[in-house]
Tab-separated table of C-alpha atoms and ligand atoms in Angstrom:
chain	number	residue	atom	x	y	z
A	1	UNK	CA	0.241	0.300	0.054
A	2	UNK	CA	1.189	3.639	-0.764
A	3	UNK	CA	2.036	5.945	2.583
A	4	UNK	CA	-0.370	8.914	3.160
A	5	UNK	CA	2.145	11.962	1.792
A	6	UNK	CA	1.680	14.391	4.057
A	7	UNK	CA	-0.472	17.510	2.677
A	8	UNK	CA	1.833	20.434	3.679
A	9	UNK	CA	0.191	23.404	1.895
A	10	UNK	CA	-3.754	22.265	3.708
A	11	UNK	CA	-1.848	21.920	7.228
A	12	UNK	CA	0.491	25.319	6.393
A	13	UNK	CA	-2.489	27.584	5.801
A	14	UNK	CA	-4.922	26.548	7.928
A	15	UNK	CA	-2.055	27.845	11.036
A	16	UNK	CA	-1.357	30.673	9.130
A	17	UNK	CA	-5.116	32.003	9.228
A	18	UNK	CA	-5.082	31.561	12.829
A	19	UNK	CA	-1.330	33.391	13.142
A	20	UNK	CA	-2.918	36.112	10.964
A	21	UNK	CA	-6.297	36.270	13.266
A	22	UNK	CA	-4.300	37.157	16.144
A	23	UNK	CA	-1.527	39.208	14.484
A	24	UNK	CA	-4.097	41.242	13.341
A	25	UNK	CA	-6.405	41.792	17.071
A	26	UNK	CA	-2.616	42.278	18.283
A	27	UNK	CA	-2.612	45.122	15.738
A	28	UNK	CA	-5.881	46.607	16.101
A	29	UNK	CA	-4.485	46.329	20.177
A	30	UNK	CA	-1.609	48.977	19.130
A	31	UNK	CA	1.091	46.203	19.513
A	32	UNK	CA	1.700	44.758	15.723
A	33	UNK	CA	3.751	41.658	16.268
A	34	UNK	CA	8.007	42.583	14.224
A	35	UNK	CA	10.679	40.116	13.283
A	36	UNK	CA	13.175	41.505	11.969
A	37	UNK	CA	16.625	38.741	10.579
A	38	UNK	CA	19.420	39.716	10.367
A	39	UNK	CA	21.838	38.117	7.466
A	40	UNK	CA	25.196	38.737	6.864
A	41	UNK	CA	27.299	37.947	3.290
A	42	UNK	CA	25.706	36.882	-0.151
A	43	UNK	CA	25.006	32.889	0.936
A	44	UNK	CA	22.785	32.032	-2.486
A	45	UNK	CA	20.695	30.169	-0.241
A	46	UNK	CA	20.353	31.752	3.044
A	47	UNK	CA	19.374	34.625	0.232
A	48	UNK	CA	16.040	32.553	-1.059
A	49	UNK	CA	14.982	31.739	2.975
A	50	UNK	CA	15.116	35.089	3.729
A	51	UNK	CA	12.965	36.142	0.764
A	52	UNK	CA	10.147	33.649	1.818
A	53	UNK	CA	10.624	34.665	5.421
A	54	UNK	CA	10.148	38.763	4.418
A	55	UNK	CA	7.013	37.355	2.045
A	56	UNK	CA	5.319	34.977	4.964
A	57	UNK	CA	5.457	38.152	7.521
A	58	UNK	CA	4.165	40.260	4.878
A	59	UNK	CA	0.842	37.737	4.802
A	60	UNK	CA	0.150	37.018	7.733
A	61	UNK	CA	0.725	40.875	9.200
A	62	UNK	CA	3.308	40.841	10.735
A	63	UNK	CA	5.327	43.722	10.478
A	64	UNK	CA	9.157	42.678	9.227
A	65	UNK	CA	13.255	44.385	8.209
A	66	UNK	CA	15.725	42.750	6.529
A	67	UNK	CA	18.833	44.192	7.500
A	68	UNK	CA	21.704	42.713	5.138
A	69	UNK	CA	24.402	42.979	6.218
A	70	UNK	CA	28.085	42.929	3.611
A	71	UNK	CA	29.761	39.693	4.203
A	72	UNK	CA	33.531	41.609	5.743
A	73	UNK	CA	30.428	42.758	8.698
A	74	UNK	CA	33.066	42.644	11.750
A	75	UNK	CA	31.631	40.561	14.877
A	76	UNK	CA	31.436	43.749	16.791
A	77	UNK	CA	29.481	45.686	14.212
A	78	UNK	CA	26.819	41.952	13.933
A	79	UNK	CA	26.770	42.261	17.826
A	80	UNK	CA	26.268	45.974	17.991
A	81	UNK	CA	23.378	45.230	15.569
A	82	UNK	CA	21.497	42.481	17.526
A	83	UNK	CA	22.074	45.205	20.799
A	84	UNK	CA	20.497	47.379	18.550
A	85	UNK	CA	17.273	45.380	17.958
A	86	UNK	CA	17.128	44.080	21.541
A	87	UNK	CA	16.157	47.760	22.441
A	88	UNK	CA	13.739	47.490	19.140
A	89	UNK	CA	10.551	47.960	20.800
A	90	UNK	CA	8.552	47.200	17.637
A	91	UNK	CA	10.869	44.425	17.404
A	92	UNK	CA	9.008	40.742	19.139
A	93	UNK	CA	12.017	38.760	17.234
A	94	UNK	CA	15.407	38.760	15.506
A	95	UNK	CA	16.720	35.892	14.005
A	96	UNK	CA	19.606	35.552	12.389
A	97	UNK	CA	20.537	33.394	9.297
A	98	UNK	CA	23.182	31.004	8.668
A	99	UNK	CA	25.527	30.434	7.979
A	100	UNK	CA	27.149	33.130	8.713
A	101	UNK	CA	31.156	33.930	7.438
A	102	UNK	CA	34.102	31.775	8.366
A	103	UNK	CA	35.313	35.055	10.113
A	104	UNK	CA	32.354	35.826	12.642
A	105	UNK	CA	31.706	33.240	15.827
A	106	UNK	CA	27.921	32.222	16.142
A	107	UNK	CA	27.531	30.911	19.498
A	108	UNK	CA	29.796	34.626	20.754
A	109	UNK	CA	26.652	36.611	18.533
A	110	UNK	CA	23.293	34.236	19.832
A	111	UNK	CA	24.672	34.318	23.472
A	112	UNK	CA	23.099	38.868	22.623
A	113	UNK	CA	19.771	37.980	21.730
A	114	UNK	CA	18.228	38.734	24.065
A	115	UNK	CA	15.967	35.453	25.233
A	116	UNK	CA	12.749	37.143	25.018
A	117	UNK	CA	12.880	37.572	21.176
A	118	UNK	CA	15.018	34.571	20.080
A	119	UNK	CA	12.869	33.257	18.626
A	120	UNK	CA	14.811	30.473	16.776
A	121	UNK	CA	14.978	28.855	20.538
A	122	UNK	CA	19.075	29.260	19.576
A	123	UNK	CA	19.778	30.964	22.866
A	124	UNK	CA	21.184	28.910	26.111
A	125	UNK	CA	18.998	30.395	27.810
A	126	UNK	CA	16.093	29.048	25.489
A	127	UNK	CA	17.660	25.777	24.460
A	128	UNK	CA	18.146	25.321	28.617
A	129	UNK	CA	14.789	25.342	29.404
A	130	UNK	CA	13.874	23.229	26.371
A	131	UNK	CA	15.687	20.391	27.909
A	132	UNK	CA	14.177	21.350	31.673
A	133	UNK	CA	10.666	21.581	30.334
A	134	UNK	CA	9.918	24.599	31.638
A	135	UNK	CA	8.315	27.201	28.477
A	136	UNK	CA	10.521	28.214	25.858
A	137	UNK	CA	10.608	29.573	22.335
A	138	UNK	CA	9.412	26.419	20.049
A	139	UNK	CA	12.190	25.337	17.913
A	140	UNK	CA	11.289	26.907	14.785
A	141	UNK	CA	11.800	22.763	12.469
A	142	UNK	CA	10.730	20.940	15.247
A	143	UNK	CA	8.297	22.219	16.892
A	144	UNK	CA	6.973	22.226	13.484
A	145	UNK	CA	6.822	18.512	13.202
A	146	UNK	CA	5.256	18.508	15.847
A	147	UNK	CA	2.666	20.307	14.373
A	148	UNK	CA	2.424	18.526	11.719
A	149	UNK	CA	2.370	14.966	13.120
A	150	UNK	CA	-0.166	16.302	15.578
A	151	UNK	CA	-2.301	17.555	12.657
A	152	UNK	CA	-2.007	14.050	11.204
A	153	UNK	CA	-3.490	12.490	14.803
A	154	UNK	CA	-0.359	10.511	15.219
A	155	UNK	CA	-0.668	9.319	18.532
A	156	UNK	CA	3.302	10.171	19.934
A	157	UNK	CA	2.609	8.993	22.684
A	158	UNK	CA	4.398	5.692	23.714
A	159	UNK	CA	6.086	5.473	20.339
A	160	UNK	CA	9.566	4.560	18.985
A	161	UNK	CA	11.137	7.178	17.819
A	162	UNK	CA	13.982	7.513	15.894
A	163	UNK	CA	15.654	10.580	14.622
A	164	UNK	CA	18.514	10.934	12.358
A	165	UNK	CA	20.880	13.907	12.684
A	166	UNK	CA	22.168	15.514	15.853
A	167	UNK	CA	23.022	18.737	15.290
A	168	UNK	CA	21.880	21.988	17.396
A	169	UNK	CA	19.075	23.085	14.788
A	170	UNK	CA	16.854	19.965	14.214
A	171	UNK	CA	18.502	16.645	15.706
A	172	UNK	CA	18.405	17.199	19.421
A	173	UNK	CA	16.037	19.372	19.768
A	174	UNK	CA	13.407	16.442	17.899
A	175	UNK	CA	14.553	14.312	20.321
A	176	UNK	CA	13.735	16.820	22.942
A	177	UNK	CA	10.399	17.199	21.548
A	178	UNK	CA	9.720	13.742	20.972
A	179	UNK	CA	10.848	13.158	24.363
A	180	UNK	CA	8.266	15.548	25.691
A	181	UNK	CA	5.246	14.193	23.620
A	182	UNK	CA	6.128	10.980	25.425
A	183	UNK	CA	8.055	8.843	22.824
A	184	UNK	CA	10.465	6.954	23.641
A	185	UNK	CA	13.678	8.508	21.635
A	186	UNK	CA	16.591	7.290	19.475
A	187	UNK	CA	19.198	9.461	18.501
A	188	UNK	CA	21.519	8.099	15.325
A	189	UNK	CA	24.474	9.328	14.127
A	190	UNK	CA	28.321	9.238	11.513
A	191	UNK	CA	29.208	7.117	14.189
A	192	UNK	CA	26.338	4.889	14.695
A	193	UNK	CA	26.751	0.851	13.451
A	194	UNK	CA	24.167	-1.106	11.507
A	195	UNK	CA	21.546	2.150	11.251
A	196	UNK	CA	18.559	0.370	9.428
A	197	UNK	CA	18.353	-2.037	12.154
A	198	UNK	CA	17.813	0.866	14.826
A	199	UNK	CA	15.320	2.784	11.884
A	200	UNK	CA	13.877	-0.204	10.908
A	201	UNK	CA	12.171	-0.147	14.822
A	202	UNK	CA	11.062	3.555	14.329
A	203	UNK	CA	7.172	4.220	14.160
A	204	UNK	CA	7.896	7.619	13.364
A	205	UNK	CA	11.961	7.874	11.475
A	206	UNK	CA	12.883	11.584	11.417
A	207	UNK	CA	15.603	12.407	9.225
A	208	UNK	CA	17.745	15.602	9.002
A	209	UNK	CA	21.787	14.757	8.250
A	210	UNK	CA	21.836	16.968	4.629
A	211	UNK	CA	22.959	13.526	2.236
A	212	UNK	CA	20.075	12.741	-0.565
A	213	UNK	CA	18.749	9.270	-0.931
A	214	UNK	CA	20.725	8.177	2.456
A	215	UNK	CA	17.249	6.446	3.557
A	216	UNK	CA	15.615	4.154	1.309
A	217	UNK	CA	12.893	1.502	2.038
A	218	UNK	CA	15.707	-0.737	3.997
A	219	UNK	CA	15.704	1.575	7.010
A	220	UNK	CA	11.673	1.854	7.161
A	221	UNK	CA	9.050	-0.169	8.985
A	222	UNK	CA	5.861	-0.920	7.424
A	223	UNK	CA	3.409	1.591	8.046
A	224	UNK	CA	5.978	4.045	9.573
A	225	UNK	CA	5.936	8.155	9.301
A	226	UNK	CA	8.640	9.255	8.051
A	227	UNK	CA	9.948	12.771	8.435
A	228	UNK	CA	12.557	13.830	5.116
A	229	UNK	CA	14.002	17.191	6.644
A	230	UNK	CA	16.946	17.141	4.907
A	231	UNK	CA	17.302	19.953	1.979
A	232	UNK	CA	20.032	19.411	-0.438
A	233	UNK	CA	20.544	21.135	-3.265
A	234	UNK	CA	22.645	20.069	-6.654
A	235	UNK	CA	24.549	22.683	-8.166
A	236	UNK	CA	22.065	21.399	-11.290
A	237	UNK	CA	18.902	19.940	-10.626
A	238	UNK	CA	15.631	20.319	-8.297
A	239	UNK	CA	16.175	19.990	-4.604
A	240	UNK	CA	15.722	16.966	-2.686
A	241	UNK	CA	15.195	15.545	0.771
A	242	UNK	CA	17.508	12.589	3.012
A	243	UNK	CA	14.578	10.449	2.096
A	244	UNK	CA	14.221	8.253	-1.537
A	245	UNK	CA	10.968	8.954	-1.529
A	246	UNK	CA	9.964	6.742	-4.520
A	247	UNK	CA	10.876	3.377	-2.702
A	248	UNK	CA	10.341	4.748	0.948
A	249	UNK	CA	6.102	5.877	-0.132
A	250	UNK	CA	6.019	2.482	-0.762
A	251	UNK	CA	6.652	1.260	2.748
A	252	UNK	CA	5.595	3.900	4.984
A	253	UNK	CA	2.716	5.021	6.862
A	254	UNK	CA	2.674	7.834	6.152
A	255	UNK	CA	5.537	10.854	4.499
A	256	UNK	CA	6.446	14.398	3.677
A	257	UNK	CA	7.140	15.025	0.635
A	258	UNK	CA	10.691	17.438	-0.293
A	259	UNK	CA	9.898	20.680	-1.198
A	260	UNK	CA	6.032	21.789	0.386
A	261	UNK	CA	5.913	20.579	4.301
A	262	UNK	CA	8.662	20.773	6.367
A	263	UNK	CA	9.995	24.095	4.903
A	264	UNK	CA	6.827	26.198	4.757
A	265	UNK	CA	5.965	24.893	8.486
A	266	UNK	CA	9.699	25.815	9.652
A	267	UNK	CA	8.456	29.617	9.043
A	268	UNK	CA	5.035	28.746	10.000
A	269	UNK	CA	6.193	28.071	13.672
A	270	UNK	CA	8.767	31.368	13.404
A	271	UNK	CA	6.111	33.577	12.785
A	272	UNK	CA	3.460	31.489	15.743
A	273	UNK	CA	6.468	32.258	18.244
A	274	UNK	CA	6.830	35.786	16.830
A	275	UNK	CA	3.354	36.451	17.646
A	276	UNK	CA	3.881	34.934	21.066
A	277	UNK	CA	6.545	37.004	21.720
A	278	UNK	CA	4.469	39.849	20.722
A	279	UNK	CA	1.612	39.057	23.510
A	280	UNK	CA	3.943	38.427	26.003
A	281	UNK	CA	5.804	41.556	25.995
A	282	UNK	CA	1.896	43.007	25.435
A	283	UNK	CA	0.255	40.658	28.726
A	284	UNK	CA	3.715	42.297	30.970
A	285	UNK	CA	3.427	45.708	29.254
A	286	UNK	CA	7.102	46.026	29.320
A	287	UNK	CA	9.204	47.895	26.776
A	288	UNK	CA	11.919	46.397	25.640
B	1	NAP	P1	24.331	19.158	10.229
B	1	NAP	O1	24.212	20.233	11.384
B	1	NAP	O2	24.895	18.994	9.025
B	1	NAP	O3	23.738	18.210	10.726
B	1	NAP	C1	23.806	17.251	10.349
B	1	NAP	C2	23.689	15.541	11.353
B	1	NAP	O4	23.747	14.158	10.018
B	1	NAP	C3	24.868	15.153	11.809
B	1	NAP	O5	24.557	15.048	13.423
B	1	NAP	C4	26.213	14.043	11.701
B	1	NAP	O6	26.771	13.682	12.318
B	1	NAP	C5	24.991	13.139	11.234
B	1	NAP	N1	25.367	12.343	10.014
B	1	NAP	C6	25.658	12.573	8.709
B	1	NAP	N2	26.214	11.619	7.887
B	1	NAP	C7	24.733	10.479	8.664
B	1	NAP	C8	25.104	9.619	8.469
B	1	NAP	N3	25.821	8.791	6.998
B	1	NAP	N4	24.195	8.969	8.726
B	1	NAP	C9	24.219	9.033	10.001
B	1	NAP	N5	23.685	9.972	10.503
B	1	NAP	C10	25.151	11.406	9.437
B	1	NAP	O7	22.988	19.336	9.392
B	1	NAP	P2	21.481	20.539	9.895
B	1	NAP	O8	21.678	21.266	10.396
B	1	NAP	O9	21.120	19.409	11.443
B	1	NAP	O10	20.592	19.748	8.614
B	1	NAP	C11	19.956	18.347	7.909
B	1	NAP	C12	19.532	18.701	6.642
B	1	NAP	O11	18.231	19.341	7.208
B	1	NAP	C13	20.030	20.148	5.866
B	1	NAP	O12	19.693	19.323	4.574
B	1	NAP	C14	19.432	20.930	6.265
B	1	NAP	O13	19.792	21.807	4.952
B	1	NAP	C15	18.093	20.710	6.476
B	1	NAP	N6	17.429	21.268	7.482
B	1	NAP	C16	15.617	21.972	7.082
B	1	NAP	C17	15.229	22.814	7.431
B	1	NAP	C18	13.968	23.436	7.023
B	1	NAP	O14	13.468	23.852	7.411
B	1	NAP	N7	13.548	22.807	6.376
B	1	NAP	C19	15.504	23.285	8.818
B	1	NAP	C20	17.012	23.197	8.912
B	1	NAP	C21	17.318	22.599	8.735
B	1	NAP	P3	27.682	14.086	13.618
B	1	NAP	O15	26.770	13.890	14.190
B	1	NAP	O16	28.252	12.769	13.839
B	1	NAP	O17	28.196	14.517	12.547
């Protein structure tokens, strides 16, 4: 039986309608949610992501501003920009687009973000809160994936979830969120021997590696839910995921296509985090 192809468009458009309604309500109360994106240099993929984020803000009634800084921007200049945005009352979310140029220490830049405006959930305070189960910003990609699973009525509690990849952006926070939803979680990475044996035990398989078609039908348990985070852009040719879609869809119970689901859901979580941040600022009536 062929897998359910998860319809990202439908999920994303209904969620964005909800976010838009909230953004308009906040605007009517004098607190339009605002997102600032900082991009350093000319990385072509980053330019595409930044433009999609700005467009999504525009479509949902969120104020957005993109700060395009030249490749030669110094660490000090970038941190000064972050400090300025931390103080800006119109801005409730700040996102520093990665990758940053090699001469910039990304960790030091993230440390300078106001954790209340860290809509990517990269700041150590937010990462720590996530780890100990305190309410915090939702990491965008993993948060979006949990939302997808809920929208398609996958019950996570008690299931064996396997996450392939252990990056700070996707793999680790993904494992943490699945654990929070009471899954039994296994993480695989580049040093995991016999990975197939582990992935074949997964009821829910999340793959975030960055290697086109790494996961084949042989890695997947019949009926499993397969979430493909990978975005691999060959110099020529189309964007592909980490999962060999054609073979895996014959085995899985449900599968996300690439592009179309995890990417747009990541942006949707970013929009939601920005709105939630604006709401928190309004509630506490604190000018930041
Ligand atoms: P990353 O930082 O490069 O991490 C990749 C992970 O994959 C590492 O933990 C690495 O293990 C593991 N790995 C590498 N080769 C492996 C193998 N053969 N078998 C098992 N594990 C292996 O990447 P990332 O930032 O997490 O991104 C992963 C992919 O997701 C990329 O394609 C990226 O573009 C995409 N992505 C998409 C979105 C979206 O919105 N759709 C968002 C973020 C990322 P080690 O730790 O042992 O090196």
